[in-house]
mmCIF file of C-alpha atoms and ligand atoms in Angstrom:
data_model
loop_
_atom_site.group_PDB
_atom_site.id
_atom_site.type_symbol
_atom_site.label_atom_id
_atom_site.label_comp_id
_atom_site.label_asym_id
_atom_site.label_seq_id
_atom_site.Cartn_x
_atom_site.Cartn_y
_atom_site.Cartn_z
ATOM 1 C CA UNK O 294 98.358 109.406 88.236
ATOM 2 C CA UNK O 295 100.726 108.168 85.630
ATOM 3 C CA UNK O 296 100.529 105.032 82.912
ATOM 4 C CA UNK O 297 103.716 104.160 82.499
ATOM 5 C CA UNK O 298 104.212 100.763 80.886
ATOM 6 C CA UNK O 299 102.490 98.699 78.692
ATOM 7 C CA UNK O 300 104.272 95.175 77.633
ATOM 8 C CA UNK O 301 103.454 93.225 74.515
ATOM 9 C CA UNK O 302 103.728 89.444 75.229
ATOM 10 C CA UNK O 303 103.211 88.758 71.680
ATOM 11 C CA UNK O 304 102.657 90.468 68.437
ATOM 12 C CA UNK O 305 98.898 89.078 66.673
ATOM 13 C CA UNK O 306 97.316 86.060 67.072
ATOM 14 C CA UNK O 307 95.486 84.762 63.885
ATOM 15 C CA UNK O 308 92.676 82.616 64.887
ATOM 16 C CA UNK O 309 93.006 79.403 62.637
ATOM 17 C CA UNK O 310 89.923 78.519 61.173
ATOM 18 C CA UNK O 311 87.396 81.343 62.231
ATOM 19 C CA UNK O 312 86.684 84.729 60.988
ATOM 20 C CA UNK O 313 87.876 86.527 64.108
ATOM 21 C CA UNK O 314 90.299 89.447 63.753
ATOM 22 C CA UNK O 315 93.880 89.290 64.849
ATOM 23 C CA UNK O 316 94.027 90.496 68.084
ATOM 24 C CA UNK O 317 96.956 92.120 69.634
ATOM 25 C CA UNK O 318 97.906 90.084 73.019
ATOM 26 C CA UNK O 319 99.065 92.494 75.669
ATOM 27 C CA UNK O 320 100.306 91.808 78.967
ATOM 28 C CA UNK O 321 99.777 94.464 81.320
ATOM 29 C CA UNK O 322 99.178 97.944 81.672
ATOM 30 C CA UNK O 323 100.807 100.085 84.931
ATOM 31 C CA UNK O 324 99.136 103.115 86.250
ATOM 32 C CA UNK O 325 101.067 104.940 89.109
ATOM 33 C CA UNK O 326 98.791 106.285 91.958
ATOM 34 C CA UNK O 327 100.701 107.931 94.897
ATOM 35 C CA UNK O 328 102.626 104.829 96.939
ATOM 36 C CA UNK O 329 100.536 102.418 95.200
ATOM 37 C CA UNK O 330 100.730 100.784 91.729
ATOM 38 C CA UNK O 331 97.827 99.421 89.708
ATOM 39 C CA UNK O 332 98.328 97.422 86.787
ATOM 40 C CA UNK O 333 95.801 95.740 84.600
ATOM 41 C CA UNK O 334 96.336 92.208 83.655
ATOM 42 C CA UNK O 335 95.209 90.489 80.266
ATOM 43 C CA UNK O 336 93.199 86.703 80.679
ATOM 44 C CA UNK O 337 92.673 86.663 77.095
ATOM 45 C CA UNK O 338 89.155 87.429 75.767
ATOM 46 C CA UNK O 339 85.622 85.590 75.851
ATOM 47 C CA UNK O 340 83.988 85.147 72.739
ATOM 48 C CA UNK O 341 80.463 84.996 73.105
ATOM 49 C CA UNK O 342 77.619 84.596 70.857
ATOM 50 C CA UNK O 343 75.665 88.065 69.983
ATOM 51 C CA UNK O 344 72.329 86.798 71.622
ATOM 52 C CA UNK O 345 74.061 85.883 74.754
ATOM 53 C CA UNK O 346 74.702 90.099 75.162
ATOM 54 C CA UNK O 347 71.938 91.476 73.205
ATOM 55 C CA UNK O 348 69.473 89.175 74.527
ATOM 56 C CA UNK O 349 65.640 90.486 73.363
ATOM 57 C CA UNK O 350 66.926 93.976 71.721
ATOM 58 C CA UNK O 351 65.778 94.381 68.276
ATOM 59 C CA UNK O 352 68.401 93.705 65.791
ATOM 60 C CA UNK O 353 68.267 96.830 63.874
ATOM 61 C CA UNK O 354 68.037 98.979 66.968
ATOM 62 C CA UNK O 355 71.128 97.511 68.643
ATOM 63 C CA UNK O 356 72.987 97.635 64.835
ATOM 64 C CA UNK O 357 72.269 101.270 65.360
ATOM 65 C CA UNK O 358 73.676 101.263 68.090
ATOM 66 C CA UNK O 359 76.755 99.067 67.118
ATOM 67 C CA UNK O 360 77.782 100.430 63.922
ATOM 68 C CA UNK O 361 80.372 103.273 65.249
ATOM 69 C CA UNK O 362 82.362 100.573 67.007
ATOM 70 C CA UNK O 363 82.260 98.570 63.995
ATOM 71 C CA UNK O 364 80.029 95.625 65.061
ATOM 72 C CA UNK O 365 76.964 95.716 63.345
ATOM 73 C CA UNK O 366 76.086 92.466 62.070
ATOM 74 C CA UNK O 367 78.478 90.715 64.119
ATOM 75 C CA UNK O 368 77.627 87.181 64.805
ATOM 76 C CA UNK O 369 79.682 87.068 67.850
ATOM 77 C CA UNK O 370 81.337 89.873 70.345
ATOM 78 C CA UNK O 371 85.050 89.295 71.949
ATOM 79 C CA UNK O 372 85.233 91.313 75.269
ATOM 80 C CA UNK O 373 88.837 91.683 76.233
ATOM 81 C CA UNK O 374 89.003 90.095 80.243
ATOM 82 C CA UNK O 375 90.970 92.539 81.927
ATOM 83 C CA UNK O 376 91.950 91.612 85.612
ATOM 84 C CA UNK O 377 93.176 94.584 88.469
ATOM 85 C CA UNK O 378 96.281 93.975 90.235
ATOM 86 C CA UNK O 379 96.651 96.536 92.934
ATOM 87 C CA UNK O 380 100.054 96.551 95.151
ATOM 88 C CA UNK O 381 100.394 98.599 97.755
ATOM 89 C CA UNK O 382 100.666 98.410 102.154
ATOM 90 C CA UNK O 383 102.575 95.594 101.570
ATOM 91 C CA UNK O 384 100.082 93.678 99.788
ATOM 92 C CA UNK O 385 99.758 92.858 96.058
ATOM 93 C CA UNK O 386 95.784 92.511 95.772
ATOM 94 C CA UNK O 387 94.336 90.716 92.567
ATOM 95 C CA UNK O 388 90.530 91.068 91.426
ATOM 96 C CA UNK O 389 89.064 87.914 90.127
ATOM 97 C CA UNK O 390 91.181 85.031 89.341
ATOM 98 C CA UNK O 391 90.066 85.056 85.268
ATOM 99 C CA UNK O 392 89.260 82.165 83.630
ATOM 100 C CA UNK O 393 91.620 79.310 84.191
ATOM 101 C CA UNK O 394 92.327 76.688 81.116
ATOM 102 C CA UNK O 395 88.289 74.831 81.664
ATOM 103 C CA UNK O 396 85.926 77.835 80.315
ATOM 104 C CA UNK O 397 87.262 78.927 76.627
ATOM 105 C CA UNK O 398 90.245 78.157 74.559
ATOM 106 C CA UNK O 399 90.870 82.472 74.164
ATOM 107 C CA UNK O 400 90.421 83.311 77.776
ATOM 108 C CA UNK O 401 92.641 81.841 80.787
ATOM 109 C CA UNK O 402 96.206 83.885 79.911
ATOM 110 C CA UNK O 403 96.926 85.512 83.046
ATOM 111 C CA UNK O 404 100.294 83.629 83.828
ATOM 112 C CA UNK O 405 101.575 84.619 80.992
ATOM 113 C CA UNK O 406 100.501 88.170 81.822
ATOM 114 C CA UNK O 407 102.098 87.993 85.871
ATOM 115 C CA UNK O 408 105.106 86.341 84.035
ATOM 116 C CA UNK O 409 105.337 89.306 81.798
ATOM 117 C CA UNK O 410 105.294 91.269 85.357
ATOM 118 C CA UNK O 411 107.229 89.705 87.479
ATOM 119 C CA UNK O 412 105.068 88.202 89.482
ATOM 120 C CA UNK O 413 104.225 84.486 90.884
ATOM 121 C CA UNK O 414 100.507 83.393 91.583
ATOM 122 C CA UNK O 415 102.633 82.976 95.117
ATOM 123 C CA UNK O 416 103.432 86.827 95.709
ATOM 124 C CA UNK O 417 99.338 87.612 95.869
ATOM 125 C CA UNK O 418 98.424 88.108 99.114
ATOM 126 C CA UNK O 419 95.016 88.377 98.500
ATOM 127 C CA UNK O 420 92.071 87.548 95.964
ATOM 128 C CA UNK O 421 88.924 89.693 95.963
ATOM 129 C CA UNK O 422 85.958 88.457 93.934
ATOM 130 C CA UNK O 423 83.777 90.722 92.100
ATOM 131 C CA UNK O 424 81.235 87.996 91.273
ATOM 132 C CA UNK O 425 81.511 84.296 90.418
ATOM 133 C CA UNK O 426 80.948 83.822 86.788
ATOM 134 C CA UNK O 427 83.493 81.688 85.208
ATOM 135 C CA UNK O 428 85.558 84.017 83.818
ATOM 136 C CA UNK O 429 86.233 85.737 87.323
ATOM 137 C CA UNK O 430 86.337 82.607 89.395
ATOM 138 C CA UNK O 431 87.046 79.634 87.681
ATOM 139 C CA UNK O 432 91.208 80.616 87.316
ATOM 140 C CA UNK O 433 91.350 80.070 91.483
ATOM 141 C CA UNK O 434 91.962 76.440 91.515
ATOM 142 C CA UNK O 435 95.237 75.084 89.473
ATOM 143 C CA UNK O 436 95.287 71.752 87.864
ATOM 144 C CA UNK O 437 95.173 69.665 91.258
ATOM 145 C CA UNK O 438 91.997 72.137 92.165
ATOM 146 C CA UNK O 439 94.252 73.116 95.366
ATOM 147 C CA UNK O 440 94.090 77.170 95.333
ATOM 148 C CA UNK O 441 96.584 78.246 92.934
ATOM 149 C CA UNK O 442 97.295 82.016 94.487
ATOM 150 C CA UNK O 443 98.641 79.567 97.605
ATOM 151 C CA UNK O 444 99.166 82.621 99.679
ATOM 152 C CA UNK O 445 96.314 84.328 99.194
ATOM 153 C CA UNK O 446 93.416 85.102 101.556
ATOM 154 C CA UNK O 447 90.160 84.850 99.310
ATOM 155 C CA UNK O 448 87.001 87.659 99.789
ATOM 156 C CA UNK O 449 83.533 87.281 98.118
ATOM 157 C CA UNK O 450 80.352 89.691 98.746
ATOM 158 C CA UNK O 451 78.122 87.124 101.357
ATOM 159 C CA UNK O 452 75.344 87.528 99.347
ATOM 160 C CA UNK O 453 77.249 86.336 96.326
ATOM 161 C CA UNK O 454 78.777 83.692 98.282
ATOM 162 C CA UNK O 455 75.282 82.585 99.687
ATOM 163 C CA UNK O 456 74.045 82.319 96.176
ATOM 164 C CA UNK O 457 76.534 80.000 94.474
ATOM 165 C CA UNK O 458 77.092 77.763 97.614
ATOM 166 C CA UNK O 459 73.077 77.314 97.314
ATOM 167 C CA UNK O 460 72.701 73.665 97.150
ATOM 168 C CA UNK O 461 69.247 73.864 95.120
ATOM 169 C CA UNK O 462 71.163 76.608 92.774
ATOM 170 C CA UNK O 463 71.863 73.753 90.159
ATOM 171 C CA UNK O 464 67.859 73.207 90.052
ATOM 172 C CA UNK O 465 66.712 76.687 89.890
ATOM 173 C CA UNK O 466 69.313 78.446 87.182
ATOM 174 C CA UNK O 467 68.339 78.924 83.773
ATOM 175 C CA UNK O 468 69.540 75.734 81.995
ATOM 176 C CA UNK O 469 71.912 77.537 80.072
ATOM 177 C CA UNK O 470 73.886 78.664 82.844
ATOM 178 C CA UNK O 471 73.811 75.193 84.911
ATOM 179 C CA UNK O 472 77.609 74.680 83.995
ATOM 180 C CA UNK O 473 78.191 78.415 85.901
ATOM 181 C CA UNK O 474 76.533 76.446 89.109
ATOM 182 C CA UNK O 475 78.400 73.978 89.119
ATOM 183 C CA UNK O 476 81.525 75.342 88.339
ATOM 184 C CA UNK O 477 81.556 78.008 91.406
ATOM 185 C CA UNK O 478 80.672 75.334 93.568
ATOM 186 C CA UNK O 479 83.179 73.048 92.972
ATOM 187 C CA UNK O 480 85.686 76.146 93.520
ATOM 188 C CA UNK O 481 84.335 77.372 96.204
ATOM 189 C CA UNK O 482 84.185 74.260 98.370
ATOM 190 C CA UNK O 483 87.919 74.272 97.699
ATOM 191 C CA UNK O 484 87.954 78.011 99.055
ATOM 192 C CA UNK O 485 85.553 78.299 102.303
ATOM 193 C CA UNK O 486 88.066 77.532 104.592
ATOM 194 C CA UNK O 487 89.540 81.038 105.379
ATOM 195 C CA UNK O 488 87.625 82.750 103.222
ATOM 196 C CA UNK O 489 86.779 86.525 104.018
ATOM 197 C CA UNK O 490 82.713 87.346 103.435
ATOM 198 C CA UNK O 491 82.379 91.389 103.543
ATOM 199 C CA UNK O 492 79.094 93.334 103.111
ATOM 200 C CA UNK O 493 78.401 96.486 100.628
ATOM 201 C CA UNK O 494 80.380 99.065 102.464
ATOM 202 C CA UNK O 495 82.921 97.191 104.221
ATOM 203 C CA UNK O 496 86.607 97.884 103.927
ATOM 204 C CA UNK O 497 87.485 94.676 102.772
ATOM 205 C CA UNK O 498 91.552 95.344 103.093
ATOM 206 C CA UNK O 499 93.119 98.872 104.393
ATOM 207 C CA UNK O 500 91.943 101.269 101.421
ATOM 208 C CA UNK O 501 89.644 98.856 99.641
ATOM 209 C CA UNK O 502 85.794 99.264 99.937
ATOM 210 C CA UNK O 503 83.189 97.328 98.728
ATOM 211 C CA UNK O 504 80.684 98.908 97.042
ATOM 212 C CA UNK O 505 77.408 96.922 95.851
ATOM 213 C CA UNK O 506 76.031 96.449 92.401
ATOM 214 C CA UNK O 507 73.740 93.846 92.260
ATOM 215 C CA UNK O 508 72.285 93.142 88.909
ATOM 216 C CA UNK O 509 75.118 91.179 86.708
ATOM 217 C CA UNK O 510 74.798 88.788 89.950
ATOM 218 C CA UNK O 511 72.848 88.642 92.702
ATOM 219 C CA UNK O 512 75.671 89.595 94.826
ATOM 220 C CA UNK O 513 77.646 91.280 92.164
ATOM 221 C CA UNK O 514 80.664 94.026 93.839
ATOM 222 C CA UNK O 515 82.257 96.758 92.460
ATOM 223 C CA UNK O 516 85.446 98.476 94.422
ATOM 224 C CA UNK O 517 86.586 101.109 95.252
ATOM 225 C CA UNK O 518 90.346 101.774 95.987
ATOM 226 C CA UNK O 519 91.125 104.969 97.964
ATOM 227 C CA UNK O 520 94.952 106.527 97.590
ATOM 228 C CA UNK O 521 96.182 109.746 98.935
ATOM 229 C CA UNK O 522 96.330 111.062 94.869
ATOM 230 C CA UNK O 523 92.790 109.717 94.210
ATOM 231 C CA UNK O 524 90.051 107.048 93.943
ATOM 232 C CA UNK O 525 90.305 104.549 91.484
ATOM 233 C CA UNK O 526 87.328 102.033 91.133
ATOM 234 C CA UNK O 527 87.867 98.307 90.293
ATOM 235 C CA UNK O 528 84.143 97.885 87.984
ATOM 236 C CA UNK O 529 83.482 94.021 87.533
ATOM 237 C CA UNK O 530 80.964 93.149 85.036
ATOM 238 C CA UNK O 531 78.627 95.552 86.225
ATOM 239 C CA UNK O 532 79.562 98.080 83.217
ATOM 240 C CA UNK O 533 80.488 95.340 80.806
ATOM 241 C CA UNK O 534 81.098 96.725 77.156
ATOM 242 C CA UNK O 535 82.220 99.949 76.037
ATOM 243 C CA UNK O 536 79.258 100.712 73.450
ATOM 244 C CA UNK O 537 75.326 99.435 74.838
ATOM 245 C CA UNK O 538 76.444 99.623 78.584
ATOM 246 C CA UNK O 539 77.278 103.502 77.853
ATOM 247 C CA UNK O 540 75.068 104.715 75.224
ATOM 248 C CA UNK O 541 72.054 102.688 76.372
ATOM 249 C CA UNK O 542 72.574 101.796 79.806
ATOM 250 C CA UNK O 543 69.056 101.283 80.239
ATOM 251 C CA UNK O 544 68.744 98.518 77.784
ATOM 252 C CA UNK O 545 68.689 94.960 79.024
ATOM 253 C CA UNK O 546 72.342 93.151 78.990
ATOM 254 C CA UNK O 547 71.446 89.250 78.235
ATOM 255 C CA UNK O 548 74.581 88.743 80.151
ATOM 256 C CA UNK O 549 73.382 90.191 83.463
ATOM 257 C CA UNK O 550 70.865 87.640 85.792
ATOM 258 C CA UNK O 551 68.644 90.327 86.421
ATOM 259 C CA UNK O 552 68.464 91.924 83.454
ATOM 260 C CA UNK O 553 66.512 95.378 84.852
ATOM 261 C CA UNK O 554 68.395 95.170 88.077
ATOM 262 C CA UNK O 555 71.511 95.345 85.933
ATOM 263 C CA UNK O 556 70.385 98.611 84.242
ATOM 264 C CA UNK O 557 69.584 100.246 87.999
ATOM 265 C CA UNK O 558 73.013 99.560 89.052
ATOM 266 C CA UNK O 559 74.451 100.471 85.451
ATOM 267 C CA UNK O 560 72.556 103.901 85.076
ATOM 268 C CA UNK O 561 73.220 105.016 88.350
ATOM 269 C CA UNK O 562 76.789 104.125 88.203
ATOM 270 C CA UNK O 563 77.570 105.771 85.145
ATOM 271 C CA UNK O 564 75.924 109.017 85.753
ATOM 272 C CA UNK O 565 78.138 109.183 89.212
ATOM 273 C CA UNK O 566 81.280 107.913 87.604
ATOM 274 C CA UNK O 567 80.837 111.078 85.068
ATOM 275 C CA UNK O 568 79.984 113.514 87.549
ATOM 276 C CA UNK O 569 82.854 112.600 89.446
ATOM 277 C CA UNK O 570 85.162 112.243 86.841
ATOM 278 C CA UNK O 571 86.246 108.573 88.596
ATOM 279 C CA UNK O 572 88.743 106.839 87.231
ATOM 280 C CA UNK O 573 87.553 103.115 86.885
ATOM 281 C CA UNK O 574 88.745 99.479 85.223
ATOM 282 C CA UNK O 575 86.435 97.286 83.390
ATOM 283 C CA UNK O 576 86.666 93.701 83.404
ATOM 284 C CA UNK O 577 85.579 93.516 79.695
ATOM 285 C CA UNK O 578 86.062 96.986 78.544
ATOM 286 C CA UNK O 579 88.253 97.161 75.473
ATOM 287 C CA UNK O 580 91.779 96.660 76.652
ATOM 288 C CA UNK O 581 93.552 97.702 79.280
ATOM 289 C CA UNK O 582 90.285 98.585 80.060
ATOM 290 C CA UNK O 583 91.399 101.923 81.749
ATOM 291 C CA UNK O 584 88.876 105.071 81.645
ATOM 292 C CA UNK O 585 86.290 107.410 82.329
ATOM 293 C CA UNK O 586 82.859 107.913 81.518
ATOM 294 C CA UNK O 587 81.499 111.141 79.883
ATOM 295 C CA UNK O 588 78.224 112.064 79.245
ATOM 296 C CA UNK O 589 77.116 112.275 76.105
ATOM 297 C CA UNK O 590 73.934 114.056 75.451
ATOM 298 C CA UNK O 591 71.486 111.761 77.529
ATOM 299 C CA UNK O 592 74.147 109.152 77.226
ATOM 300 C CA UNK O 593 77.324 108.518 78.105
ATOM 301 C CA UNK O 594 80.480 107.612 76.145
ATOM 302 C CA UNK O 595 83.692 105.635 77.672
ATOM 303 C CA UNK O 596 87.001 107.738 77.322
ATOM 304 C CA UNK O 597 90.170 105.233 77.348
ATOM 305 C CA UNK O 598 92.921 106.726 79.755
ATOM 306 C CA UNK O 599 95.098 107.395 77.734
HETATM 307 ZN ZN1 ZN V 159 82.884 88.668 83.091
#
């Protein structure tokens, strides 16, 4: 297992008008794994208000928690959106489809990061969905809502599928997520025909299982993807930040739908990932999002590959 690359598509971008940081905008990162290449593709980043992550945690006990990643007291958190590009068997397989240009004006970049690669929305062969929140779903359609990765067969979990194609889902979701309804709806009416459903366990394409972790969404998926070096696992949202998710995965994430569901799934997850020493990629771990996790006294503490 080798990184080998990592392209800059641009040095800082200043954020007129706010108090957000520069961030550095990267393109992609490459990691080498036998006959297969992985690379790790920037959308941007979310920027989401601290209540929408922290939900009910007291605010001095998640400060605690925050400080030695330098966000205590921050109003809002930016989680990087890192998407997996995995090529290999003749296929070049993409997780998620990121944002597109309709959810936030920081998020939606990942042309710019294929461009930086090489690589046309036309070369994917196929698009696997770990879950169907905006910033994994809403990128699928292009700006005539045909499927913009033309070539590609699309795969969602059937539970998650059964979920946002629920007609009464618009009247049941919390209000403040009515716009996430919606949203995967409209997409995935565009998407049913040919689409691929696949169950937890299923080998969803040759070397690609599906591996459920329900919480984040009802239907959320996690992946794993088997090579003759090693197994590398494709996270989701289902670990979603590099500091509460690891040092207290037990703790409610506002972001997940089931809030103590998402903890099960979390918990368990990390304490395998560190036993195994797994490789992994976060969708919204700090950029490229590449690591391990290592316990940490009763926690555990995420180790960028580096
Ligand atoms: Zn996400």
């Amino acid at each position: 297992m080798k990184i080998s690359r990592r392209t800059l598509i641009s040095g800082v971008i200043a954020v007129a008008g706010s108090a957000v940081l520069p961030r550095i905008a990267w393109a992609n990162t490459t990691l080498s794994l036998g006959a297969g290449m992985l690379d790790t593709l920037s959308d941007g980043h979310l920027m989401l208000p601290r209540s929408f992550v922290l939900g009910d945690i007291p605010v001095a006990e998640a400060d605690a928690v925050l400080e030695p990643f330098g966000l205590a007291g921050a109003a809002s958190l930016l989680p990087d959106c890192n998407l997996t590009l995995w090529r290999g068997d003749d296929r070049t397989v993409l997780f998620d489809a990121g944002s597109g240009p309709d959810f936030m004006p920081t998020a939606g970049h990942l042309m710019a990061a294929m461009d930086a690669l090489g690589i046309t929305p036309e070369d994917v062969t196929d698009v696997v969905f770990t879950h169907g929140h905006p910033d994994h779903l809403w990128g699928a359609l292009d700006d005539f809502d045909e499927p913009l990765f033309a070539n590609a067969q699309h795969h969602m979990g059937q539970i998650e599928w059964d979920y946002w194609t629920d007609p009464a889902l618009p009247d049941t979701i919390a209000a403040d997520r009515l716009t996430f309804a919606v949203g995967a709806a409209r997409r995935l009416e565009v998407l049913a025909e040919g689409i691929n459903l696949f169950n937890d366990g299923d080998e969803v394409l040759p070397g690609i299982t599906a591996r459920a972790t329900h919480g984040h969404t009802p239907g959320h998926m996690a992946f794993e993807i088997a090579t003759e070096e090693e197994t590398v696992m494709v996270l989701g949202d289902c670990i979603a930040n590099h500091h509460i998710a690891f040092v207290r995965p037990d703790w409610p994430n506002g972001s997940d739908q089931d809030t103590a569901q998402g903890a099960e799934t979390r918990a368990a997850l990390l304490a395998q990932l560190a036993d195994t020493g797994t490789v992994f990629a976060g969708f919204h771990l700090p950029a490229p999002g590449l690591g391990r996790a290592v316990r940490d006294g009763n926690a555990f503490r995420f180790e960028p590959l580096t």
